[in-house]
Amino acid sequence: MSKLSPELLQAMKQELIRKRDDLTRSVTRELDDMSNNEAHHLADLADAGGDANDEDRSFRLLEISGAELEQVEAALEKIEKGTYGICESCEKPIGLDRLKALPFATMCISCKRAEESSESGRF
Ligand SMILES: [Zn+2]
């Protein structure tokens, strides 16, 4: 089971909720921007072109924010289930320093490193 104290767990939960709100806000803002751009394009078709990069950037941001949002949601779910702070790979507690730096980490540092080195080792 988790070695985190209830107080710390509560603090991590607050942190994750704040992060989730931030991400939700930025995703919403990007979506708003995109629909505004689209309306602008429609009203101003003669000037079309040249804004593709801007939309690409928006999509990328959405992709990144969306992926992070999923991780944050997963971490909050783990808190509810009482499995937060446990490595998904070796089932040992994830280091506190790591959790503070990356509140939605799902693996301990050694498993993460092993995973990364096996990925780069494929070349
Ligand atoms: Zn591990």
PDB file of C-alpha atoms and ligand atoms in Angstrom:
ATOM      1  CA  MET A   1       0.000   0.000   0.000  1.00  0.00           C
ATOM      2  CA  SER A   2       0.911   3.622  -0.343  1.00  0.00           C
ATOM      3  CA  LYS A   3       3.487   4.958   2.085  1.00  0.00           C
ATOM      4  CA  LEU A   4       2.244   8.498   1.677  1.00  0.00           C
ATOM      5  CA  SER A   5       0.710  10.166   4.701  1.00  0.00           C
ATOM      6  CA  PRO A   6      -2.946  11.247   4.402  1.00  0.00           C
ATOM      7  CA  GLU A   7      -1.850  14.889   4.663  1.00  0.00           C
ATOM      8  CA  LEU A   8       0.609  14.525   1.825  1.00  0.00           C
ATOM      9  CA  LEU A   9      -1.880  12.596  -0.260  1.00  0.00           C
ATOM     10  CA  GLN A  10      -4.365  15.413   0.259  1.00  0.00           C
ATOM     11  CA  ALA A  11      -1.757  17.964  -0.810  1.00  0.00           C
ATOM     12  CA  MET A  12      -0.961  15.949  -3.949  1.00  0.00           C
ATOM     13  CA  LYS A  13      -4.657  15.709  -4.704  1.00  0.00           C
ATOM     14  CA  GLN A  14      -5.041  19.494  -4.453  1.00  0.00           C
ATOM     15  CA  GLU A  15      -2.044  19.909  -6.720  1.00  0.00           C
ATOM     16  CA  LEU A  16      -3.494  17.492  -9.278  1.00  0.00           C
ATOM     17  CA  ILE A  17      -6.909  19.139  -9.191  1.00  0.00           C
ATOM     18  CA  ARG A  18      -5.296  22.535  -9.748  1.00  0.00           C
ATOM     19  CA  LYS A  19      -3.303  21.080 -12.634  1.00  0.00           C
ATOM     20  CA  ARG A  20      -6.456  19.553 -14.087  1.00  0.00           C
ATOM     21  CA  ASP A  21      -8.261  22.907 -13.922  1.00  0.00           C
ATOM     22  CA  ASP A  22      -5.310  24.637 -15.599  1.00  0.00           C
ATOM     23  CA  LEU A  23      -5.218  22.096 -18.395  1.00  0.00           C
ATOM     24  CA  THR A  24      -8.976  22.163 -18.863  1.00  0.00           C
ATOM     25  CA  ARG A  25      -8.851  25.938 -19.104  1.00  0.00           C
ATOM     26  CA  SER A  26      -6.047  25.950 -21.664  1.00  0.00           C
ATOM     27  CA  VAL A  27      -7.730  23.249 -23.761  1.00  0.00           C
ATOM     28  CA  THR A  28     -10.972  25.226 -23.699  1.00  0.00           C
ATOM     29  CA  ARG A  29      -9.113  28.380 -24.658  1.00  0.00           C
ATOM     30  CA  GLU A  30      -7.367  26.651 -27.577  1.00  0.00           C
ATOM     31  CA  LEU A  31     -10.677  25.287 -28.801  1.00  0.00           C
ATOM     32  CA  ASP A  32     -12.218  28.747 -28.568  1.00  0.00           C
ATOM     33  CA  ASP A  33      -9.308  30.248 -30.485  1.00  0.00           C
ATOM     34  CA  MET A  34      -9.664  27.629 -33.154  1.00  0.00           C
ATOM     35  CA  SER A  35     -13.363  28.233 -33.649  1.00  0.00           C
ATOM     36  CA  ASN A  36     -12.752  31.978 -33.714  1.00  0.00           C
ATOM     37  CA  ASN A  37     -10.100  31.494 -36.359  1.00  0.00           C
ATOM     38  CA  GLU A  38     -12.458  29.372 -38.371  1.00  0.00           C
ATOM     39  CA  ALA A  39     -15.185  32.013 -38.213  1.00  0.00           C
ATOM     40  CA  HIS A  40     -12.621  34.577 -39.274  1.00  0.00           C
ATOM     41  CA  HIS A  41     -11.554  32.401 -42.202  1.00  0.00           C
ATOM     42  CA  LEU A  42     -15.118  31.986 -43.371  1.00  0.00           C
ATOM     43  CA  ALA A  43     -15.804  35.708 -43.219  1.00  0.00           C
ATOM     44  CA  ASP A  44     -12.554  36.532 -44.925  1.00  0.00           C
ATOM     45  CA  LEU A  45     -11.923  33.764 -47.413  1.00  0.00           C
ATOM     46  CA  ALA A  46     -10.021  35.967 -49.829  1.00  0.00           C
ATOM     47  CA  ASP A  47      -7.247  36.259 -47.256  1.00  0.00           C
ATOM     48  CA  ALA A  48      -7.106  32.541 -46.576  1.00  0.00           C
ATOM     49  CA  GLY A  49      -3.772  30.801 -46.409  1.00  0.00           C
ATOM     50  CA  GLY A  50      -0.792  31.452 -44.208  1.00  0.00           C
ATOM     51  CA  ASP A  51      -2.550  30.532 -40.989  1.00  0.00           C
ATOM     52  CA  ALA A  52      -2.031  26.792 -41.300  1.00  0.00           C
ATOM     53  CA  ASN A  53       0.959  26.846 -38.981  1.00  0.00           C
ATOM     54  CA  ASP A  54      -1.087  28.527 -36.318  1.00  0.00           C
ATOM     55  CA  GLU A  55      -3.683  25.779 -36.479  1.00  0.00           C
ATOM     56  CA  ASP A  56      -1.011  23.108 -36.424  1.00  0.00           C
ATOM     57  CA  ARG A  57       0.356  24.664 -33.288  1.00  0.00           C
ATOM     58  CA  SER A  58      -3.104  24.677 -31.718  1.00  0.00           C
ATOM     59  CA  PHE A  59      -3.620  21.013 -32.534  1.00  0.00           C
ATOM     60  CA  ARG A  60      -0.246  20.113 -31.067  1.00  0.00           C
ATOM     61  CA  LEU A  61      -0.960  22.054 -27.896  1.00  0.00           C
ATOM     62  CA  LEU A  62      -4.324  20.332 -27.618  1.00  0.00           C
ATOM     63  CA  GLU A  63      -2.690  16.967 -28.074  1.00  0.00           C
ATOM     64  CA  ILE A  64      -0.113  17.645 -25.370  1.00  0.00           C
ATOM     65  CA  SER A  65      -2.644  19.140 -22.952  1.00  0.00           C
ATOM     66  CA  GLY A  66      -5.061  16.302 -23.638  1.00  0.00           C
ATOM     67  CA  ALA A  67      -2.447  13.636 -22.918  1.00  0.00           C
ATOM     68  CA  GLU A  68      -1.402  15.391 -19.722  1.00  0.00           C
ATOM     69  CA  LEU A  69      -5.011  15.760 -18.690  1.00  0.00           C
ATOM     70  CA  GLU A  70      -5.441  11.998 -19.039  1.00  0.00           C
ATOM     71  CA  GLN A  71      -2.422  11.380 -16.820  1.00  0.00           C
ATOM     72  CA  VAL A  72      -3.731  13.783 -14.211  1.00  0.00           C
ATOM     73  CA  GLU A  73      -7.159  12.102 -14.280  1.00  0.00           C
ATOM     74  CA  ALA A  74      -5.506   8.702 -13.915  1.00  0.00           C
ATOM     75  CA  ALA A  75      -3.499   9.928 -10.922  1.00  0.00           C
ATOM     76  CA  LEU A  76      -6.638  11.311  -9.243  1.00  0.00           C
ATOM     77  CA  GLU A  77      -8.329   7.954  -9.799  1.00  0.00           C
ATOM     78  CA  LYS A  78      -5.383   6.224  -8.151  1.00  0.00           C
ATOM     79  CA  ILE A  79      -5.731   8.499  -5.135  1.00  0.00           C
ATOM     80  CA  GLU A  80      -9.387   7.440  -4.834  1.00  0.00           C
ATOM     81  CA  LYS A  81      -8.448   3.770  -5.147  1.00  0.00           C
ATOM     82  CA  GLY A  82      -5.535   4.069  -2.734  1.00  0.00           C
ATOM     83  CA  THR A  83      -2.946   2.989  -5.288  1.00  0.00           C
ATOM     84  CA  TYR A  84      -1.408   6.411  -5.799  1.00  0.00           C
ATOM     85  CA  GLY A  85       2.373   6.554  -5.489  1.00  0.00           C
ATOM     86  CA  ILE A  86       2.816   2.871  -6.316  1.00  0.00           C
ATOM     87  CA  CYS A  87       4.943   1.952  -9.313  1.00  0.00           C
ATOM     88  CA  GLU A  88       2.824   0.281 -12.002  1.00  0.00           C
ATOM     89  CA  SER A  89       5.718  -1.903 -12.991  1.00  0.00           C
ATOM     90  CA  CYS A  90       7.394  -3.169  -9.798  1.00  0.00           C
ATOM     91  CA  GLU A  91       4.613  -2.170  -7.334  1.00  0.00           C
ATOM     92  CA  LYS A  92       7.078  -0.495  -4.995  1.00  0.00           C
ATOM     93  CA  PRO A  93       6.442   3.024  -3.665  1.00  0.00           C
ATOM     94  CA  ILE A  94       7.543   5.790  -6.013  1.00  0.00           C
ATOM     95  CA  GLY A  95      10.065   8.169  -4.418  1.00  0.00           C
ATOM     96  CA  LEU A  96       8.591  11.244  -2.817  1.00  0.00           C
ATOM     97  CA  ASP A  97      10.959  13.588  -4.649  1.00  0.00           C
ATOM     98  CA  ARG A  98       9.816  12.111  -7.927  1.00  0.00           C
ATOM     99  CA  LEU A  99       6.142  12.489  -7.039  1.00  0.00           C
ATOM    100  CA  LYS A 100       6.659  16.090  -6.030  1.00  0.00           C
ATOM    101  CA  ALA A 101       8.404  16.823  -9.318  1.00  0.00           C
ATOM    102  CA  LEU A 102       5.918  14.780 -11.356  1.00  0.00           C
ATOM    103  CA  PRO A 103       2.662  14.317  -9.412  1.00  0.00           C
ATOM    104  CA  PHE A 104       1.199  12.022 -12.069  1.00  0.00           C
ATOM    105  CA  ALA A 105       4.195   9.688 -12.384  1.00  0.00           C
ATOM    106  CA  THR A 106       3.071   6.077 -12.750  1.00  0.00           C
ATOM    107  CA  MET A 107       6.471   4.424 -12.484  1.00  0.00           C
ATOM    108  CA  CYS A 108       9.357   4.646 -10.054  1.00  0.00           C
ATOM    109  CA  ILE A 109      12.570   6.174 -11.317  1.00  0.00           C
ATOM    110  CA  SER A 110      14.371   2.863 -11.805  1.00  0.00           C
ATOM    111  CA  CYS A 111      11.538   1.294 -13.820  1.00  0.00           C
ATOM    112  CA  LYS A 112      11.224   4.471 -15.873  1.00  0.00           C
ATOM    113  CA  ARG A 113      14.944   4.441 -16.567  1.00  0.00           C
ATOM    114  CA  ALA A 114      14.840   0.757 -17.482  1.00  0.00           C
ATOM    115  CA  GLU A 115      11.972   1.459 -19.856  1.00  0.00           C
ATOM    116  CA  GLU A 116      13.761   4.382 -21.445  1.00  0.00           C
ATOM    117  CA  SER A 117      17.009   2.492 -21.900  1.00  0.00           C
ATOM    118  CA  SER A 118      15.227  -0.495 -23.424  1.00  0.00           C
ATOM    119  CA  GLU A 119      13.490   1.886 -25.819  1.00  0.00           C
ATOM    120  CA  SER A 120      16.703   3.584 -26.906  1.00  0.00           C
ATOM    121  CA  GLY A 121      18.444   0.187 -26.967  1.00  0.00           C
ATOM    122  CA  ARG A 122      16.369  -0.903 -29.939  1.00  0.00           C
ATOM    123  CA  PHE A 123      18.500   1.031 -32.400  1.00  0.00           C
TER     124      PHE A 123
HETATM  125 ZN    ZN B   1       9.188   0.395 -10.305  1.00  0.00          ZN
END
